[in-house]
PDB file of C-alpha atoms in Angstrom:
ATOM      1  CA  MET A 705     -18.849 -31.492 -85.499  1.00 38.00           C
ATOM      2  CA  ILE A 706     -15.742 -33.092 -85.070  1.00 40.00           C
ATOM      3  CA  SER A 707     -13.049 -31.474 -82.784  1.00 41.00           C
ATOM      4  CA  LYS A 708     -10.428 -30.018 -84.592  1.00 42.00           C
ATOM      5  CA  THR A 709      -7.791 -32.004 -83.090  1.00 42.00           C
ATOM      6  CA  LEU A 710      -9.615 -34.900 -83.656  1.00 39.00           C
ATOM      7  CA  ALA A 711      -9.354 -34.107 -87.039  1.00 41.00           C
ATOM      8  CA  ALA A 712      -5.665 -34.298 -86.871  1.00 43.00           C
ATOM      9  CA  CYS A 713      -5.472 -37.323 -84.610  1.00 46.00           C
ATOM     10  CA  GLY A 714      -6.381 -39.861 -87.579  1.00 47.00           C
ATOM     11  CA  LEU A 715      -3.259 -39.085 -89.504  1.00 55.00           C
ATOM     12  CA  ALA A 716      -1.165 -38.504 -86.083  1.00 49.00           C
ATOM     13  CA  LEU A 717      -1.553 -41.771 -85.039  1.00 41.00           C
ATOM     14  CA  ILE A 718       0.833 -43.012 -87.918  1.00 39.00           C
ATOM     15  CA  VAL A 719       3.077 -39.906 -87.513  1.00 42.00           C
ATOM     16  CA  ALA A 720       3.280 -39.833 -83.442  1.00 39.00           C
ATOM     17  CA  GLY A 721       0.709 -41.181 -81.728  1.00 35.00           C
ATOM     18  CA  CYS A 722      -1.769 -39.720 -79.728  1.00 34.00           C
ATOM     19  CA  GLY A 723      -2.656 -39.338 -76.532  1.00 29.00           C
ATOM     20  CA  GLY A 724      -5.889 -39.436 -74.562  1.00 27.00           C
ATOM     21  CA  LEU A 725      -8.787 -37.319 -74.330  1.00 22.00           C
ATOM     22  CA  ARG A 726      -8.243 -34.465 -72.080  1.00 23.00           C
ATOM     23  CA  GLY A 727     -11.548 -34.298 -69.977  1.00 25.00           C
ATOM     24  CA  GLY A 728     -13.680 -36.095 -72.196  1.00 27.00           C
ATOM     25  CA  PRO A 729     -14.942 -34.634 -75.997  1.00 27.00           C
ATOM     26  CA  GLY A 730     -12.235 -31.830 -76.105  1.00 28.00           C
ATOM     27  CA  PRO A 731      -8.935 -31.791 -77.597  1.00 28.00           C
ATOM     28  CA  MET A 732      -6.983 -34.429 -78.288  1.00 28.00           C
ATOM     29  CA  ALA A 733      -2.985 -34.211 -78.342  1.00 29.00           C
ATOM     30  CA  ALA A 734      -0.270 -35.818 -79.899  1.00 30.00           C
ATOM     31  CA  SER A 735       2.376 -37.434 -77.256  1.00 27.00           C
ATOM     32  CA  LYS A 736       5.136 -36.840 -79.305  1.00 32.00           C
ATOM     33  CA  PRO A 737       3.911 -33.895 -81.936  1.00 34.00           C
ATOM     34  CA  VAL A 738       5.779 -33.616 -84.852  1.00 38.00           C
ATOM     35  CA  GLU A 739       6.298 -30.364 -87.055  1.00 44.00           C
ATOM     36  CA  ALA A 740       4.622 -30.222 -89.959  1.00 47.00           C
ATOM     37  CA  ALA A 741       7.339 -28.162 -91.425  1.00 46.00           C
ATOM     38  CA  SER A 742       9.775 -30.838 -90.862  1.00 56.00           C
ATOM     39  CA  ALA A 743       8.362 -34.007 -91.240  1.00 78.00           C
ATOM     40  CA  ASP A 744       8.494 -35.572 -94.742  1.00 90.00           C
ATOM     41  CA  TRP A 745       5.034 -36.579 -96.465  1.00 94.00           C
ATOM     42  CA  ARG A 746       6.949 -39.291 -98.354  1.00 94.00           C
ATOM     43  CA  THR A 747       7.122 -41.311 -95.282  1.00 93.00           C
ATOM     44  CA  ILE A 748       3.986 -41.231 -94.324  1.00 94.00           C
ATOM     45  CA  ALA A 749       2.058 -41.328 -97.909  1.00 96.00           C
ATOM     46  CA  THR A 750       0.801 -44.725 -98.895  1.00 97.00           C
ATOM     47  CA  PRO A 751       2.356 -46.088-101.965  1.00 97.00           C
ATOM     48  CA  ALA A 752      -1.247 -45.527-103.859  1.00 97.00           C
ATOM     49  CA  ASP A 753      -1.103 -41.702-102.700  1.00 98.00           C
ATOM     50  CA  ARG A 754       2.434 -40.874-103.615  1.00 97.00           C
ATOM     51  CA  ASP A 755       1.447 -42.492-107.312  1.00 97.00           C
ATOM     52  CA  ARG A 756      -1.465 -40.261-107.371  1.00 97.00           C
ATOM     53  CA  LEU A 757       0.732 -37.169-106.311  1.00 98.00           C
ATOM     54  CA  ARG A 758       3.176 -38.295-108.781  1.00 98.00           C
ATOM     55  CA  ARG A 759       0.385 -38.092-111.737  1.00 97.00           C
ATOM     56  CA  TRP A 760      -0.688 -34.673-111.133  1.00 97.00           C
ATOM     57  CA  ARG A 761       0.118 -32.855-114.114  1.00 97.00           C
ATOM     58  CA  ASP A 762      -1.999 -35.635-116.104  1.00 98.00           C
ATOM     59  CA  ALA A 763      -5.002 -35.500-113.937  1.00 98.00           C
ATOM     60  CA  TRP A 764      -5.093 -31.466-114.413  1.00 97.00           C
ATOM     61  CA  MET A 765      -4.497 -31.870-118.420  1.00 97.00           C
ATOM     62  CA  GLN A 766      -7.064 -34.651-118.729  1.00 97.00           C
ATOM     63  CA  GLY A 767      -9.583 -32.475-115.857  1.00 97.00           C
ATOM     64  CA  LEU A 768      -9.189 -28.990-117.561  1.00 97.00           C
ATOM     65  CA  SER A 769      -9.813 -30.623-121.043  1.00 96.00           C
ATOM     66  CA  ALA A 770     -13.533 -32.056-120.518  1.00 96.00           C
ATOM     67  CA  ALA A 771     -14.539 -29.381-118.701  1.00 97.00           C
ATOM     68  CA  ARG A 772     -13.205 -26.911-121.194  1.00 96.00           C
ATOM     69  CA  GLN A 773     -15.426 -28.637-123.779  1.00 94.00           C
ATOM     70  CA  THR A 774     -18.862 -27.541-121.880  1.00 90.00           C
ATOM     71  CA  ASN A 775     -18.168 -24.737-119.653  1.00 96.00           C
ATOM     72  CA  VAL A 776     -15.551 -22.561-120.970  1.00 96.00           C
ATOM     73  CA  ALA A 777     -17.001 -19.424-119.143  1.00 96.00           C
ATOM     74  CA  GLU A 778     -17.007 -21.006-115.875  1.00 96.00           C
ATOM     75  CA  ILE A 779     -13.290 -22.274-116.383  1.00 96.00           C
ATOM     76  CA  ARG A 780     -12.379 -18.443-117.468  1.00 96.00           C
ATOM     77  CA  ALA A 781     -14.229 -16.851-114.583  1.00 97.00           C
ATOM     78  CA  GLN A 782     -12.308 -18.674-111.738  1.00 97.00           C
ATOM     79  CA  GLY A 783      -8.915 -17.204-113.421  1.00 97.00           C
ATOM     80  CA  ALA A 784      -5.624 -18.445-111.345  1.00 97.00           C
ATOM     81  CA  LEU A 785      -7.222 -21.028-109.693  1.00 98.00           C
ATOM     82  CA  PHE A 786      -7.765 -23.183-112.451  1.00 98.00           C
ATOM     83  CA  ASP A 787      -3.831 -22.409-113.612  1.00 97.00           C
ATOM     84  CA  PRO A 788      -1.605 -25.600-113.133  1.00 97.00           C
ATOM     85  CA  ASP A 789       1.154 -23.794-112.867  1.00 96.00           C
ATOM     86  CA  ARG A 790       0.274 -21.062-110.420  1.00 97.00           C
ATOM     87  CA  ALA A 791       1.766 -21.285-107.144  1.00 96.00           C
ATOM     88  CA  LEU A 792       2.820 -18.435-105.220  1.00 97.00           C
ATOM     89  CA  THR A 793       5.599 -18.200-102.092  1.00 97.00           C
ATOM     90  CA  GLY A 794       3.386 -18.854 -98.992  1.00 96.00           C
ATOM     91  CA  ALA A 795       1.952 -22.216 -99.901  1.00 96.00           C
ATOM     92  CA  ILE A 796       0.332 -22.826 -96.181  1.00 95.00           C
ATOM     93  CA  PRO A 797      -2.234 -21.004 -95.108  1.00 97.00           C
ATOM     94  CA  PRO A 798      -2.436 -19.101 -91.684  1.00 96.00           C
ATOM     95  CA  ALA A 799      -4.664 -20.477 -88.723  1.00 97.00           C
ATOM     96  CA  GLY A 800      -8.283 -19.263 -89.236  1.00 97.00           C
ATOM     97  CA  ALA A 801     -11.734 -19.421 -90.408  1.00 98.00           C
ATOM     98  CA  TYR A 802     -12.099 -20.314 -93.945  1.00 98.00           C
ATOM     99  CA  ARG A 803     -14.767 -20.291 -96.704  1.00 97.00           C
ATOM    100  CA  CYS A 804     -14.357 -23.213 -99.128  1.00 97.00           C
ATOM    101  CA  ARG A 805     -15.535 -24.958-101.638  1.00 96.00           C
ATOM    102  CA  VAL A 806     -15.080 -27.888-104.413  1.00 96.00           C
ATOM    103  CA  PHE A 807     -14.722 -28.085-107.819  1.00 97.00           C
ATOM    104  CA  LYS A 808     -14.782 -31.346-109.725  1.00 97.00           C
ATOM    105  CA  LEU A 809     -13.054 -31.634-113.447  1.00 97.00           C
ATOM    106  CA  GLY A 810     -13.298 -34.210-115.707  1.00 97.00           C
ATOM    107  CA  ALA A 811     -15.740 -37.054-115.375  1.00 94.00           C
ATOM    108  CA  ALA A 812     -14.435 -40.138-114.036  1.00 91.00           C
ATOM    109  CA  GLY A 813     -17.092 -42.404-115.393  1.00 86.00           C
ATOM    110  CA  PRO A 814     -20.060 -42.416-117.859  1.00 85.00           C
ATOM    111  CA  ALA A 815     -22.974 -41.129-115.959  1.00 85.00           C
ATOM    112  CA  MET A 816     -20.591 -37.935-114.276  1.00 92.00           C
ATOM    113  CA  LEU A 817     -20.383 -34.426-115.212  1.00 96.00           C
ATOM    114  CA  ASP A 818     -17.072 -33.243-116.558  1.00 96.00           C
ATOM    115  CA  TYR A 819     -17.536 -29.710-114.575  1.00 97.00           C
ATOM    116  CA  VAL A 820     -19.310 -29.618-111.156  1.00 96.00           C
ATOM    117  CA  ALA A 821     -18.993 -26.146-108.680  1.00 97.00           C
ATOM    118  CA  TYR A 822     -20.578 -26.895-105.479  1.00 95.00           C
ATOM    119  CA  PRO A 823     -21.647 -24.273-102.987  1.00 96.00           C
ATOM    120  CA  TYR A 824     -19.043 -22.575-100.134  1.00 96.00           C
ATOM    121  CA  PHE A 825     -19.060 -24.675 -96.928  1.00 96.00           C
ATOM    122  CA  ARG A 826     -16.846 -23.540 -93.462  1.00 97.00           C
ATOM    123  CA  CYS A 827     -13.261 -25.312 -92.982  1.00 97.00           C
ATOM    124  CA  ARG A 828     -10.616 -24.457 -90.928  1.00 97.00           C
ATOM    125  CA  VAL A 829      -6.848 -24.272 -90.542  1.00 97.00           C
ATOM    126  CA  ASP A 830      -5.833 -25.093 -87.090  1.00 96.00           C
ATOM    127  CA  GLN A 831      -2.589 -25.319 -84.891  1.00 92.00           C
ATOM    128  CA  GLU A 832      -2.335 -29.010 -83.460  1.00 85.00           C
ATOM    129  CA  GLY A 833       0.640 -28.220 -81.364  1.00 80.00           C
ATOM    130  CA  ASP A 834       3.593 -27.911 -83.707  1.00 81.00           C
ATOM    131  CA  MET A 835       1.658 -29.182 -86.640  1.00 85.00           C
ATOM    132  CA  LEU A 836      -1.474 -27.687 -88.863  1.00 94.00           C
ATOM    133  CA  SER A 837      -4.882 -29.282 -89.540  1.00 95.00           C
ATOM    134  CA  LEU A 838      -6.984 -28.945 -92.536  1.00 97.00           C
ATOM    135  CA  TYR A 839     -10.926 -29.726 -91.695  1.00 96.00           C
ATOM    136  CA  LYS A 840     -14.666 -29.083 -93.247  1.00 95.00           C
ATOM    137  CA  GLU A 841     -17.021 -28.037 -90.334  1.00 94.00           C
ATOM    138  CA  GLY A 842     -20.172 -30.060 -90.827  1.00 89.00           C
ATOM    139  CA  GLY A 843     -21.879 -32.014 -93.463  1.00 88.00           C
ATOM    140  CA  THR A 844     -22.009 -35.800 -94.260  1.00 89.00           C
ATOM    141  CA  GLN A 845     -18.487 -35.662 -95.810  1.00 88.00           C
ATOM    142  CA  ARG A 846     -16.057 -34.034 -94.228  1.00 93.00           C
ATOM    143  CA  PRO A 847     -12.158 -34.203 -95.239  1.00 94.00           C
ATOM    144  CA  VAL A 848      -9.562 -33.954 -92.346  1.00 95.00           C
ATOM    145  CA  GLY A 849      -5.826 -33.817 -92.712  1.00 95.00           C
ATOM    146  CA  LEU A 850      -2.420 -32.465 -91.711  1.00 95.00           C
ATOM    147  CA  LEU A 851      -0.673 -30.260 -94.041  1.00 96.00           C
ATOM    148  CA  PHE A 852       3.097 -30.553 -94.576  1.00 95.00           C
ATOM    149  CA  ALA A 853       5.689 -28.187 -96.201  1.00 92.00           C
ATOM    150  CA  ASP A 854       7.103 -29.162 -99.492  1.00 93.00           C
ATOM    151  CA  GLY A 855       8.998 -26.081-100.726  1.00 88.00           C
ATOM    152  CA  ASP A 856       7.777 -22.772-100.139  1.00 88.00           C
ATOM    153  CA  ALA A 857       5.392 -22.955-103.210  1.00 96.00           C
ATOM    154  CA  ARG A 858       3.889 -26.228-102.425  1.00 96.00           C
ATOM    155  CA  ALA A 859       2.177 -27.977 -99.095  1.00 96.00           C
ATOM    156  CA  VAL A 860       1.058 -31.395 -98.993  1.00 97.00           C
ATOM    157  CA  PHE A 861      -2.252 -32.411 -97.540  1.00 97.00           C
ATOM    158  CA  LEU A 862      -2.641 -36.032 -96.066  1.00 97.00           C
ATOM    159  CA  GLY A 863      -5.890 -36.866 -94.859  1.00 96.00           C
ATOM    160  CA  THR A 864      -8.895 -38.914 -94.543  1.00 95.00           C
ATOM    161  CA  LEU A 865     -12.646 -38.223 -95.435  1.00 93.00           C
ATOM    162  CA  VAL A 866     -15.309 -38.666 -92.601  1.00 94.00           C
ATOM    163  CA  LEU A 867     -18.746 -39.647 -93.197  1.00 92.00           C
ATOM    164  CA  GLY A 868     -21.981 -39.789 -91.690  1.00 91.00           C
ATOM    165  CA  ASP A 869     -22.162 -39.036 -88.161  1.00 89.00           C
ATOM    166  CA  GLU A 870     -18.702 -40.464 -87.114  1.00 89.00           C
ATOM    167  CA  ARG A 871     -16.781 -38.574 -84.641  1.00 84.00           C
ATOM    168  CA  ALA A 872     -13.572 -39.507 -85.463  1.00 86.00           C
ATOM    169  CA  PRO A 873     -11.381 -40.355 -88.567  1.00 88.00           C
ATOM    170  CA  LEU A 874     -10.261 -43.311 -89.468  1.00 88.00           C
ATOM    171  CA  GLU A 875      -6.315 -43.779 -89.557  1.00 92.00           C
ATOM    172  CA  TYR A 876      -4.724 -42.630 -92.672  1.00 94.00           C
ATOM    173  CA  GLY A 877      -3.968 -45.879 -94.730  1.00 94.00           C
ATOM    174  CA  GLN A 878      -6.562 -47.829 -93.020  1.00 94.00           C
ATOM    175  CA  ASP A 879      -9.189 -47.582 -96.287  1.00 95.00           C
ATOM    176  CA  ALA A 880      -8.072 -46.344 -99.370  1.00 94.00           C
ATOM    177  CA  ASP A 881     -11.161 -45.148-100.724  1.00 93.00           C
ATOM    178  CA  ARG A 882     -11.242 -42.417 -97.781  1.00 95.00           C
ATOM    179  CA  ASP A 883      -7.745 -41.830 -98.023  1.00 97.00           C
ATOM    180  CA  MET A 884      -7.273 -38.140 -99.373  1.00 97.00           C
ATOM    181  CA  ALA A 885      -3.804 -36.529-100.881  1.00 98.00           C
ATOM    182  CA  GLY A 886      -3.278 -33.427-102.794  1.00 98.00           C
ATOM    183  CA  PHE A 887      -1.136 -30.169-103.288  1.00 98.00           C
ATOM    184  CA  VAL A 888      -1.640 -26.993-101.440  1.00 98.00           C
ATOM    185  CA  GLU A 889      -0.719 -23.890-102.796  1.00 98.00           C
ATOM    186  CA  ARG A 890      -1.567 -20.530-102.914  1.00 98.00           C
ATOM    187  CA  VAL A 891      -2.914 -18.773-106.422  1.00 98.00           C
ATOM    188  CA  GLU A 892      -3.613 -15.101-105.334  1.00 97.00           C
ATOM    189  CA  GLU A 893      -2.702 -13.107-102.072  1.00 96.00           C
ATOM    190  CA  ARG A 894      -5.182 -14.325-100.018  1.00 97.00           C
ATOM    191  CA  ARG A 895      -6.727 -17.633-102.174  1.00 98.00           C
ATOM    192  CA  TRP A 896      -5.480 -20.976-101.817  1.00 98.00           C
ATOM    193  CA  ARG A 897      -6.100 -24.241-103.264  1.00 98.00           C
ATOM    194  CA  VAL A 898      -6.018 -27.929-102.622  1.00 98.00           C
ATOM    195  CA  VAL A 899      -5.456 -29.961-105.692  1.00 98.00           C
ATOM    196  CA  LEU A 900      -6.760 -33.426-105.093  1.00 98.00           C
ATOM    197  CA  PRO A 901      -5.592 -35.500-108.120  1.00 98.00           C
ATOM    198  CA  TRP A 902      -7.177 -38.778-109.200  1.00 97.00           C
ATOM    199  CA  PRO A 903      -9.764 -39.010-106.213  1.00 94.00           C
ATOM    200  CA  ARG A 904     -11.676 -42.071-105.536  1.00 90.00           C
ATOM    201  CA  PHE A 905     -14.752 -41.279-106.960  1.00 88.00           C
ATOM    202  CA  GLU A 906     -16.514 -38.723-109.734  1.00 90.00           C
ATOM    203  CA  SER A 907     -13.777 -37.079-111.115  1.00 95.00           C
ATOM    204  CA  LYS A 908     -10.282 -36.492-112.548  1.00 97.00           C
ATOM    205  CA  ILE A 909      -9.209 -34.022-110.737  1.00 97.00           C
ATOM    206  CA  ASP A 910     -10.776 -31.787-107.503  1.00 97.00           C
ATOM    207  CA  VAL A 911      -9.771 -28.625-106.897  1.00 98.00           C
ATOM    208  CA  VAL A 912     -10.577 -26.755-103.500  1.00 97.00           C
ATOM    209  CA  GLU A 913     -10.954 -23.210-102.789  1.00 98.00           C
ATOM    210  CA  LEU A 914     -10.002 -21.472 -99.203  1.00 98.00           C
ATOM    211  CA  VAL A 915     -10.273 -18.095 -98.819  1.00 98.00           C
ATOM    212  CA  PRO A 916     -10.208 -16.332 -95.517  1.00 98.00           C
ATOM    213  CA  ALA A 917     -13.804 -16.019 -94.201  1.00 96.00           C
TER     214      ALA A 917
END
């Protein structure tokens, strides 16, 4: 499992620069931590990711429309999770353990499905000095990144995808196919989502549900 601080460090390298490991494979500290609440994600996101986020509504409309063709009941069963305009105050989830699952809406190619729901997995939101990280625990594909405030009803997730037995994430912006960008929103009292428009593979939009473990 990747250390919680390693999860943030790949992105923090371009935000503030990371210090060395403290006593081996333990926490990694940023030498000049940046406050997630005050950092401007627009100065950090790649041009490609800023474009993906600008076109978020197109991704929602195309993905939902395609998924509803054959999965109306499944879409309806998730209620507020699939409401594009649902965004309550308190966008950033508090630090702690979560149960997360991924929904893929709208096929990105002829061999793909328009609706895929994956099982729950373990993920965490952790305090990294003055920053907050979000990462998946375990598995062969592990998103890791940082949360940036963007108004009280929306936050931005910027991160990368860690694969296989890799011990640390690539630096954000190093590999466009690994870069991840999305909006974080609270849709119910204790239910959040990360909306990833135009992911690199498989779907038009990915919706990651987060509920406290």
